[in-house]
Amino acid sequence: MPYPIHRPRRLRQSPAVRRLVRETHLVPSQLVLPLFVREGLTEPLPVSSMPGVVQHSLDSLRRAVTDAAAAGLGGVMLFGVPAVRDAVGSGADDPRGILNVATAAVAQEVGDALVVQTDLCLDEFTDHGHCGVLDARGRVDNDATLERYAAMGLAQARAGSAMLGLSGMMDGQVAHVREALDAEGFSDTLLLAYSAKYAGAFYGPFREAVDSQLTGDRRTYQLDAGNGREGVREALLDVEEGADVVMVKPALPYLDVLAEVRASVGVPVWAYQVSGEYAMVEAAAAHGWIDRRGAALESLIAIRRAGADAILTYWALEAARWLRDDL
Ligand code: PBG
């Protein structure tokens, strides 16, 4: 008997063979680019903790989405940074609020070429930085927040958002917003539920990107890092409530949850490669300690392999270029 009998290396002998037997692929249409737009800016403003990421002016935002469409991305996810905030986040459902104004501009510009999505959460608009409104004792009031989300969702749908990203982690938010949309005739507006969204340190750079006012943390509404089953439960509840797509976030530290959610639901499952995941690779690359492109693409393929049908990533535009060059 010749030895060894099994030679799995045969499948790795050349780029052509490796390409032919590759199990997981990544294409630009599976990538969604998060974009920040800040009220009152005339020029884009760099976010120092996220090299290559900026807070956009309305004009530079229009150019960015045009580039995203030309690169064949699946979509863009818009975040607004208002000039003024208050306790209930009034800017969120004001048609003249920065996110709604930007959504209308972007939808008009590229609405047919990619899926224009908007963050549906109050944290960018509240002066306390929480994702909901507070009760008399300063706790996030779930059911009062649902009313605000319904108003915000309607404002975003009216502005032309095709898909609402429910990132606030309030109980019942999917059903509540769905009902409000349907009652006003927006039955085509898609709902992306950030179902398994974990509390933790990986959102650090995002807080700079949206000029967050938060003191304290989000541990009474976002999930605990130790809990995988609870993430699956949240995803199942959101599907029951009518979510069109469910999401796991952050991505790389939660690949196990992603795989389990993928196995448990019948709707598309997305992952959000968050600001901290991006910043870690960028910082190491800036020191020459890691190959930037290699680490970025490897992390994206890993997230796909674990079960993500699409990925929100700050590398979306660049990754689309890299993928095209690799063909
Ligand atoms: C909530 C929201 C957050 C992120 C996306 N939507 C912040 C949070 O929950 O604290 C984080 C994204 C990132 O870190 O890249 N509006």
mmCIF file of C-alpha atoms and ligand atoms in Angstrom:
data_model
loop_
_atom_site.group_PDB
_atom_site.id
_atom_site.type_symbol
_atom_site.label_atom_id
_atom_site.label_comp_id
_atom_site.label_asym_id
_atom_site.label_seq_id
_atom_site.Cartn_x
_atom_site.Cartn_y
_atom_site.Cartn_z
ATOM 1 C CA MET A 1 0.000 0.000 0.000
ATOM 2 C CA PRO A 2 1.542 3.304 -1.012
ATOM 3 C CA TYR A 3 1.704 5.811 1.820
ATOM 4 C CA PRO A 4 -0.031 8.180 2.397
ATOM 5 C CA ILE A 5 -3.321 6.953 0.930
ATOM 6 C CA HIS A 6 -5.071 10.295 1.311
ATOM 7 C CA ARG A 7 -3.411 13.333 -0.249
ATOM 8 C CA PRO A 8 -5.616 16.393 0.425
ATOM 9 C CA ARG A 9 -2.713 18.572 -0.694
ATOM 10 C CA ARG A 10 -3.518 17.488 -4.268
ATOM 11 C CA LEU A 11 -6.413 19.977 -4.129
ATOM 12 C CA ARG A 12 -4.026 22.819 -3.236
ATOM 13 C CA GLN A 13 -1.338 22.300 -5.885
ATOM 14 C CA SER A 14 -2.005 25.344 -8.099
ATOM 15 C CA PRO A 15 -3.987 28.568 -8.147
ATOM 16 C CA ALA A 16 -6.280 27.077 -10.816
ATOM 17 C CA VAL A 17 -7.106 23.965 -8.778
ATOM 18 C CA ARG A 18 -7.526 25.976 -5.599
ATOM 19 C CA ARG A 19 -9.898 28.352 -7.323
ATOM 20 C CA LEU A 20 -11.930 25.478 -8.737
ATOM 21 C CA VAL A 21 -12.423 23.764 -5.374
ATOM 22 C CA ARG A 22 -12.937 26.902 -3.271
ATOM 23 C CA GLU A 23 -16.099 26.493 -1.176
ATOM 24 C CA THR A 24 -16.792 30.110 -0.326
ATOM 25 C CA HIS A 25 -16.802 33.116 -2.612
ATOM 26 C CA LEU A 26 -17.089 36.808 -2.038
ATOM 27 C CA VAL A 27 -18.502 39.189 -4.631
ATOM 28 C CA PRO A 28 -19.120 42.955 -4.433
ATOM 29 C CA SER A 29 -22.904 42.565 -4.383
ATOM 30 C CA GLN A 30 -22.545 40.876 -0.983
ATOM 31 C CA LEU A 31 -20.979 43.999 0.519
ATOM 32 C CA VAL A 32 -22.760 46.950 2.117
ATOM 33 C CA LEU A 33 -20.860 50.179 2.831
ATOM 34 C CA PRO A 34 -21.729 52.108 6.032
ATOM 35 C CA LEU A 35 -21.564 55.892 5.478
ATOM 36 C CA PHE A 36 -21.734 58.805 7.921
ATOM 37 C CA VAL A 37 -23.239 62.156 7.006
ATOM 38 C CA ARG A 38 -22.868 65.126 9.326
ATOM 39 C CA GLU A 39 -25.151 68.118 9.372
ATOM 40 C CA GLY A 40 -23.517 71.408 8.423
ATOM 41 C CA LEU A 41 -20.316 70.054 6.884
ATOM 42 C CA THR A 42 -19.089 71.537 3.614
ATOM 43 C CA GLU A 43 -16.050 69.248 3.379
ATOM 44 C CA PRO A 44 -15.666 65.618 4.494
ATOM 45 C CA LEU A 45 -14.106 65.259 7.951
ATOM 46 C CA PRO A 46 -11.804 62.270 8.666
ATOM 47 C CA VAL A 47 -12.643 59.954 11.571
ATOM 48 C CA SER A 48 -9.233 59.614 13.248
ATOM 49 C CA SER A 49 -9.839 56.170 14.758
ATOM 50 C CA MET A 50 -10.977 54.773 11.405
ATOM 51 C CA PRO A 51 -8.351 55.622 8.773
ATOM 52 C CA GLY A 52 -10.019 56.055 5.374
ATOM 53 C CA VAL A 53 -13.471 56.690 6.882
ATOM 54 C CA VAL A 54 -14.969 60.190 6.952
ATOM 55 C CA GLN A 55 -18.018 62.055 8.111
ATOM 56 C CA HIS A 56 -19.513 63.174 4.808
ATOM 57 C CA SER A 57 -21.022 66.423 3.713
ATOM 58 C CA LEU A 58 -24.165 66.022 1.618
ATOM 59 C CA ASP A 59 -22.127 66.591 -1.537
ATOM 60 C CA SER A 60 -19.357 64.147 -0.704
ATOM 61 C CA LEU A 61 -22.006 61.619 0.352
ATOM 62 C CA ARG A 62 -23.601 61.820 -3.088
ATOM 63 C CA ARG A 63 -20.226 61.121 -4.680
ATOM 64 C CA ALA A 64 -19.565 58.222 -2.303
ATOM 65 C CA VAL A 65 -22.819 56.460 -3.148
ATOM 66 C CA THR A 66 -22.215 56.976 -6.845
ATOM 67 C CA ASP A 67 -18.820 55.272 -6.388
ATOM 68 C CA ALA A 68 -20.467 52.494 -4.387
ATOM 69 C CA ALA A 69 -22.980 51.879 -7.166
ATOM 70 C CA ALA A 70 -20.254 51.918 -9.833
ATOM 71 C CA ALA A 71 -18.258 49.359 -7.826
ATOM 72 C CA GLY A 72 -21.259 47.018 -7.830
ATOM 73 C CA LEU A 73 -21.817 47.043 -4.074
ATOM 74 C CA GLY A 74 -25.047 45.579 -2.750
ATOM 75 C CA GLY A 75 -25.984 48.659 -0.799
ATOM 76 C CA VAL A 76 -25.091 51.517 1.514
ATOM 77 C CA MET A 77 -26.115 51.990 5.148
ATOM 78 C CA LEU A 78 -26.538 55.627 6.160
ATOM 79 C CA PHE A 79 -25.894 57.088 9.614
ATOM 80 C CA GLY A 80 -26.735 60.711 10.439
ATOM 81 C CA VAL A 81 -24.815 63.013 12.755
ATOM 82 C CA PRO A 82 -27.102 65.912 13.719
ATOM 83 C CA ALA A 83 -25.947 69.360 14.871
ATOM 84 C CA VAL A 84 -28.505 69.486 17.700
ATOM 85 C CA ARG A 85 -29.726 66.690 19.975
ATOM 86 C CA ASP A 86 -32.462 66.369 22.600
ATOM 87 C CA ALA A 87 -33.862 63.843 25.067
ATOM 88 C CA VAL A 88 -36.237 62.131 22.612
ATOM 89 C CA GLY A 89 -34.118 62.404 19.469
ATOM 90 C CA SER A 90 -36.436 64.764 17.600
ATOM 91 C CA GLY A 91 -34.067 64.979 14.637
ATOM 92 C CA ALA A 92 -34.661 61.313 13.881
ATOM 93 C CA ASP A 93 -38.204 61.655 12.533
ATOM 94 C CA ASP A 94 -38.006 65.270 11.373
ATOM 95 C CA PRO A 95 -38.153 65.251 7.545
ATOM 96 C CA ARG A 96 -35.572 68.057 7.676
ATOM 97 C CA GLY A 97 -33.321 65.973 9.970
ATOM 98 C CA ILE A 98 -29.910 65.244 8.473
ATOM 99 C CA LEU A 99 -30.421 61.507 7.993
ATOM 100 C CA ASN A 100 -33.763 61.959 6.229
ATOM 101 C CA VAL A 101 -32.467 64.772 4.025
ATOM 102 C CA ALA A 102 -29.417 62.678 3.104
ATOM 103 C CA THR A 103 -31.579 59.612 2.424
ATOM 104 C CA ALA A 104 -33.758 61.547 0.003
ATOM 105 C CA ALA A 105 -30.688 62.908 -1.806
ATOM 106 C CA VAL A 106 -29.058 59.499 -2.058
ATOM 107 C CA ALA A 107 -32.214 57.636 -3.045
ATOM 108 C CA GLN A 108 -32.748 60.087 -5.875
ATOM 109 C CA GLU A 109 -29.136 59.751 -6.993
ATOM 110 C CA VAL A 110 -28.682 55.938 -6.966
ATOM 111 C CA GLY A 111 -31.873 54.375 -5.646
ATOM 112 C CA ASP A 112 -32.144 51.909 -8.516
ATOM 113 C CA ALA A 113 -28.484 50.866 -8.612
ATOM 114 C CA LEU A 114 -28.153 49.659 -5.037
ATOM 115 C CA VAL A 115 -30.211 49.194 -1.893
ATOM 116 C CA VAL A 116 -30.288 52.404 0.123
ATOM 117 C CA GLN A 117 -30.481 51.541 3.819
ATOM 118 C CA THR A 118 -30.777 53.673 6.941
ATOM 119 C CA ASP A 119 -29.883 53.137 10.589
ATOM 120 C CA LEU A 120 -33.056 53.117 12.630
ATOM 121 C CA CYS A 121 -31.937 53.945 16.153
ATOM 122 C CA LEU A 122 -32.091 57.000 18.382
ATOM 123 C CA ASP A 123 -28.541 57.061 19.748
ATOM 124 C CA GLU A 124 -27.184 59.533 17.194
ATOM 125 C CA PHE A 125 -30.077 61.897 17.917
ATOM 126 C CA THR A 126 -30.425 61.816 21.711
ATOM 127 C CA ASP A 127 -28.456 64.128 24.013
ATOM 128 C CA HIS A 128 -27.836 61.211 26.404
ATOM 129 C CA GLY A 129 -26.635 58.923 23.609
ATOM 130 C CA HIS A 130 -28.902 55.965 24.423
ATOM 131 C CA CYS A 131 -30.734 54.018 21.726
ATOM 132 C CA GLY A 132 -34.107 54.882 23.258
ATOM 133 C CA VAL A 133 -35.942 57.415 25.385
ATOM 134 C CA LEU A 134 -35.467 57.355 29.168
ATOM 135 C CA ASP A 135 -38.063 56.936 31.897
ATOM 136 C CA ALA A 136 -38.261 59.047 35.078
ATOM 137 C CA ARG A 137 -35.535 56.939 36.685
ATOM 138 C CA GLY A 138 -33.181 57.264 33.727
ATOM 139 C CA ARG A 139 -33.690 53.738 32.376
ATOM 140 C CA VAL A 140 -34.264 53.077 28.684
ATOM 141 C CA ASP A 141 -38.048 52.778 28.297
ATOM 142 C CA ASN A 142 -38.715 49.957 25.832
ATOM 143 C CA ASP A 143 -42.330 50.644 24.865
ATOM 144 C CA ALA A 144 -42.048 54.425 24.724
ATOM 145 C CA THR A 145 -39.038 53.921 22.447
ATOM 146 C CA LEU A 146 -41.096 51.741 20.092
ATOM 147 C CA GLU A 147 -43.339 54.738 19.376
ATOM 148 C CA ARG A 148 -40.272 56.795 18.463
ATOM 149 C CA TYR A 149 -38.973 53.997 16.210
ATOM 150 C CA ALA A 150 -42.317 53.832 14.392
ATOM 151 C CA ALA A 151 -42.155 57.574 13.700
ATOM 152 C CA MET A 152 -38.510 57.341 12.652
ATOM 153 C CA GLY A 153 -39.204 54.374 10.389
ATOM 154 C CA LEU A 154 -42.016 56.204 8.650
ATOM 155 C CA ALA A 155 -39.849 59.287 8.136
ATOM 156 C CA GLN A 156 -37.100 57.146 6.620
ATOM 157 C CA ALA A 157 -39.498 55.285 4.339
ATOM 158 C CA ARG A 158 -41.003 58.582 3.182
ATOM 159 C CA ALA A 159 -37.488 59.899 2.487
ATOM 160 C CA GLY A 160 -36.881 56.915 0.204
ATOM 161 C CA SER A 161 -35.003 54.391 2.317
ATOM 162 C CA ALA A 162 -35.503 50.914 0.857
ATOM 163 C CA MET A 163 -34.385 49.057 3.964
ATOM 164 C CA LEU A 164 -34.515 50.059 7.614
ATOM 165 C CA GLY A 165 -31.697 48.805 9.848
ATOM 166 C CA LEU A 166 -33.260 48.243 13.263
ATOM 167 C CA SER A 167 -30.194 48.484 15.481
ATOM 168 C CA GLY A 168 -31.707 49.585 18.799
ATOM 169 C CA MET A 169 -32.273 46.165 20.420
ATOM 170 C CA MET A 170 -35.699 47.057 21.864
ATOM 171 C CA ASP A 171 -38.126 44.145 22.363
ATOM 172 C CA GLY A 172 -40.865 44.100 19.755
ATOM 173 C CA GLN A 173 -39.225 46.692 17.472
ATOM 174 C CA VAL A 174 -39.574 44.663 14.277
ATOM 175 C CA ALA A 175 -43.310 43.995 14.657
ATOM 176 C CA HIS A 176 -43.989 47.547 15.784
ATOM 177 C CA VAL A 177 -42.202 49.231 12.884
ATOM 178 C CA ARG A 178 -43.639 46.722 10.388
ATOM 179 C CA GLU A 179 -47.160 47.541 11.526
ATOM 180 C CA ALA A 180 -46.566 51.286 11.298
ATOM 181 C CA LEU A 181 -45.117 50.966 7.784
ATOM 182 C CA ASP A 182 -47.901 48.736 6.506
ATOM 183 C CA ALA A 183 -50.568 51.062 7.884
ATOM 184 C CA GLU A 184 -49.122 53.867 5.743
ATOM 185 C CA GLY A 185 -48.749 51.780 2.600
ATOM 186 C CA PHE A 186 -45.021 51.058 2.898
ATOM 187 C CA SER A 187 -45.410 47.305 2.652
ATOM 188 C CA ASP A 188 -42.381 47.041 0.318
ATOM 189 C CA THR A 189 -39.961 48.675 2.745
ATOM 190 C CA LEU A 190 -37.511 45.999 3.908
ATOM 191 C CA LEU A 191 -36.641 45.421 7.546
ATOM 192 C CA LEU A 192 -33.106 44.428 8.507
ATOM 193 C CA ALA A 193 -33.106 43.350 12.149
ATOM 194 C CA TYR A 194 -29.860 43.690 14.071
ATOM 195 C CA SER A 195 -31.047 40.659 16.012
ATOM 196 C CA ALA A 196 -27.950 39.420 17.784
ATOM 197 C CA LYS A 197 -26.203 42.653 18.613
ATOM 198 C CA TYR A 198 -23.665 42.251 21.388
ATOM 199 C CA ALA A 199 -22.673 44.925 23.891
ATOM 200 C CA GLY A 200 -18.978 45.558 24.158
ATOM 201 C CA ALA A 201 -15.781 47.311 23.246
ATOM 202 C CA PHE A 202 -15.756 46.802 19.485
ATOM 203 C CA TYR A 203 -18.003 49.800 18.755
ATOM 204 C CA GLY A 204 -15.422 52.228 20.187
ATOM 205 C CA PRO A 205 -14.349 53.975 16.956
ATOM 206 C CA PHE A 206 -17.990 54.279 15.796
ATOM 207 C CA ARG A 207 -18.677 56.484 18.819
ATOM 208 C CA GLU A 208 -16.192 58.999 17.408
ATOM 209 C CA ALA A 209 -17.700 58.637 13.940
ATOM 210 C CA VAL A 210 -21.159 59.659 15.182
ATOM 211 C CA ASP A 211 -19.936 62.050 17.883
ATOM 212 C CA SER A 212 -21.710 59.881 20.473
ATOM 213 C CA GLN A 213 -22.922 61.502 23.688
ATOM 214 C CA LEU A 214 -23.130 58.209 25.586
ATOM 215 C CA THR A 215 -21.821 57.854 29.085
ATOM 216 C CA GLY A 216 -22.188 54.401 30.587
ATOM 217 C CA ASP A 217 -23.042 51.419 28.395
ATOM 218 C CA ARG A 218 -25.827 49.594 26.545
ATOM 219 C CA ARG A 219 -25.835 46.413 28.600
ATOM 220 C CA THR A 220 -29.520 46.557 29.508
ATOM 221 C CA TYR A 221 -30.487 46.168 25.856
ATOM 222 C CA GLN A 222 -27.576 44.721 23.865
ATOM 223 C CA LEU A 223 -26.565 41.080 24.397
ATOM 224 C CA ASP A 224 -23.979 39.745 26.805
ATOM 225 C CA ALA A 225 -20.827 38.398 25.136
ATOM 226 C CA GLY A 226 -21.164 35.041 26.879
ATOM 227 C CA ASN A 227 -24.576 34.228 25.438
ATOM 228 C CA GLY A 228 -24.817 32.350 22.145
ATOM 229 C CA ARG A 229 -28.226 30.718 22.570
ATOM 230 C CA GLU A 230 -29.755 34.078 23.417
ATOM 231 C CA GLY A 231 -28.512 35.459 20.104
ATOM 232 C CA VAL A 232 -30.262 32.649 18.237
ATOM 233 C CA ARG A 233 -33.434 33.280 20.260
ATOM 234 C CA GLU A 234 -33.396 36.960 19.312
ATOM 235 C CA ALA A 235 -33.029 36.063 15.629
ATOM 236 C CA LEU A 236 -35.933 33.596 15.783
ATOM 237 C CA LEU A 237 -38.148 36.194 17.495
ATOM 238 C CA ASP A 238 -37.291 38.788 14.844
ATOM 239 C CA VAL A 239 -38.176 36.388 12.022
ATOM 240 C CA GLU A 240 -41.482 35.715 13.764
ATOM 241 C CA GLU A 241 -42.076 39.487 13.983
ATOM 242 C CA GLY A 242 -41.515 39.851 10.254
ATOM 243 C CA ALA A 243 -37.827 40.646 9.768
ATOM 244 C CA ASP A 244 -36.777 40.252 6.125
ATOM 245 C CA VAL A 245 -33.113 39.863 7.050
ATOM 246 C CA VAL A 246 -31.498 39.190 10.421
ATOM 247 C CA MET A 247 -28.016 40.206 11.490
ATOM 248 C CA VAL A 248 -25.235 39.257 13.875
ATOM 249 C CA LYS A 249 -22.912 41.994 15.108
ATOM 250 C CA PRO A 250 -19.937 42.308 15.650
ATOM 251 C CA ALA A 251 -18.842 39.713 13.109
ATOM 252 C CA LEU A 252 -15.430 38.110 13.687
ATOM 253 C CA PRO A 253 -15.722 37.675 17.487
ATOM 254 C CA TYR A 254 -19.178 36.060 17.022
ATOM 255 C CA LEU A 255 -18.720 33.612 14.128
ATOM 256 C CA ASP A 256 -20.172 30.803 16.250
ATOM 257 C CA VAL A 257 -23.391 32.764 16.758
ATOM 258 C CA LEU A 258 -23.463 33.578 13.048
ATOM 259 C CA ALA A 259 -23.191 29.900 12.110
ATOM 260 C CA GLU A 260 -25.941 28.931 14.542
ATOM 261 C CA VAL A 261 -28.283 31.685 13.405
ATOM 262 C CA ARG A 262 -27.642 30.651 9.775
ATOM 263 C CA ALA A 263 -28.653 27.088 10.650
ATOM 264 C CA SER A 264 -31.758 28.243 12.539
ATOM 265 C CA VAL A 265 -33.578 30.653 10.201
ATOM 266 C CA GLY A 266 -34.782 30.651 6.617
ATOM 267 C CA VAL A 267 -34.217 34.333 5.850
ATOM 268 C CA PRO A 268 -30.936 35.946 4.719
ATOM 269 C CA VAL A 269 -28.404 36.380 7.519
ATOM 270 C CA TRP A 270 -26.001 39.302 7.439
ATOM 271 C CA ALA A 271 -23.056 40.282 9.616
ATOM 272 C CA TYR A 272 -21.666 43.691 10.531
ATOM 273 C CA GLN A 273 -17.890 43.897 10.620
ATOM 274 C CA VAL A 274 -17.853 46.800 13.063
ATOM 275 C CA SER A 275 -15.625 49.798 13.606
ATOM 276 C CA GLY A 276 -13.371 48.106 16.164
ATOM 277 C CA GLU A 277 -12.722 45.146 13.877
ATOM 278 C CA TYR A 278 -11.762 47.564 11.116
ATOM 279 C CA ALA A 279 -9.620 49.768 13.368
ATOM 280 C CA MET A 280 -7.613 46.831 14.742
ATOM 281 C CA VAL A 281 -6.446 45.773 11.296
ATOM 282 C CA GLU A 282 -5.871 49.353 10.147
ATOM 283 C CA ALA A 283 -3.790 50.144 13.236
ATOM 284 C CA ALA A 284 -1.668 47.006 12.924
ATOM 285 C CA ALA A 285 -1.191 47.639 9.201
ATOM 286 C CA ALA A 286 -0.152 51.242 9.838
ATOM 287 C CA HIS A 287 2.664 49.864 12.003
ATOM 288 C CA GLY A 288 3.649 47.409 9.286
ATOM 289 C CA TRP A 289 2.661 44.531 11.565
ATOM 290 C CA ILE A 290 0.021 42.965 9.346
ATOM 291 C CA ASP A 291 -0.784 42.815 5.650
ATOM 292 C CA ARG A 292 -3.798 45.085 5.356
ATOM 293 C CA ARG A 293 -5.383 43.733 2.218
ATOM 294 C CA GLY A 294 -4.691 40.120 3.178
ATOM 295 C CA ALA A 295 -6.157 40.503 6.660
ATOM 296 C CA ALA A 296 -9.207 42.381 5.408
ATOM 297 C CA LEU A 297 -10.074 39.868 2.694
ATOM 298 C CA GLU A 298 -9.375 36.883 4.955
ATOM 299 C CA SER A 299 -11.708 38.252 7.622
ATOM 300 C CA LEU A 300 -14.443 38.884 5.042
ATOM 301 C CA ILE A 301 -14.190 35.360 3.615
ATOM 302 C CA ALA A 302 -14.252 33.949 7.166
ATOM 303 C CA ILE A 303 -17.468 35.838 7.883
ATOM 304 C CA ARG A 304 -18.988 34.490 4.659
ATOM 305 C CA ARG A 305 -17.837 30.949 5.464
ATOM 306 C CA ALA A 306 -19.454 31.116 8.910
ATOM 307 C CA GLY A 307 -22.776 31.849 7.225
ATOM 308 C CA ALA A 308 -23.193 35.514 6.323
ATOM 309 C CA ASP A 309 -25.024 36.074 3.054
ATOM 310 C CA ALA A 310 -23.872 39.706 3.032
ATOM 311 C CA ILE A 311 -21.542 41.837 5.131
ATOM 312 C CA LEU A 312 -21.576 45.446 6.253
ATOM 313 C CA THR A 313 -17.943 46.545 6.159
ATOM 314 C CA TYR A 314 -15.993 49.800 6.009
ATOM 315 C CA TRP A 315 -13.726 48.092 3.457
ATOM 316 C CA ALA A 316 -16.614 47.495 1.034
ATOM 317 C CA LEU A 317 -15.427 49.840 -1.727
ATOM 318 C CA GLU A 318 -11.802 48.819 -1.528
ATOM 319 C CA ALA A 319 -12.671 45.137 -1.203
ATOM 320 C CA ALA A 320 -14.773 45.365 -4.364
ATOM 321 C CA ARG A 321 -11.695 46.692 -6.184
ATOM 322 C CA TRP A 322 -9.458 43.985 -4.735
ATOM 323 C CA LEU A 323 -11.933 41.295 -5.769
ATOM 324 C CA ARG A 324 -12.078 42.642 -9.302
ATOM 325 C CA ASP A 325 -8.257 42.720 -9.515
ATOM 326 C CA ASP A 326 -8.124 39.111 -8.356
ATOM 327 C CA LEU A 327 -10.315 37.813 -11.177
HETATM 328 C C1 PBG B 1 -26.577 52.130 16.719
HETATM 329 C C2 PBG B 1 -25.409 51.513 16.040
HETATM 330 C C3 PBG B 1 -24.118 51.338 16.544
HETATM 331 C C4 PBG B 1 -23.370 50.742 15.526
HETATM 332 C C5 PBG B 1 -24.215 50.584 14.439
HETATM 333 N N1 PBG B 1 -25.468 51.035 14.778
HETATM 334 C C6 PBG B 1 -23.542 51.776 17.832
HETATM 335 C C7 PBG B 1 -23.855 51.063 19.092
HETATM 336 O O1 PBG B 1 -24.719 50.209 19.175
HETATM 337 O O2 PBG B 1 -23.228 51.432 20.099
HETATM 338 C C8 PBG B 1 -21.923 50.371 15.612
HETATM 339 C C9 PBG B 1 -21.237 50.111 14.311
HETATM 340 C C10 PBG B 1 -19.757 50.054 14.392
HETATM 341 O O3 PBG B 1 -19.151 50.016 15.490
HETATM 342 O O4 PBG B 1 -19.135 50.019 13.326
HETATM 343 N N2 PBG B 1 -26.991 53.299 16.034
#
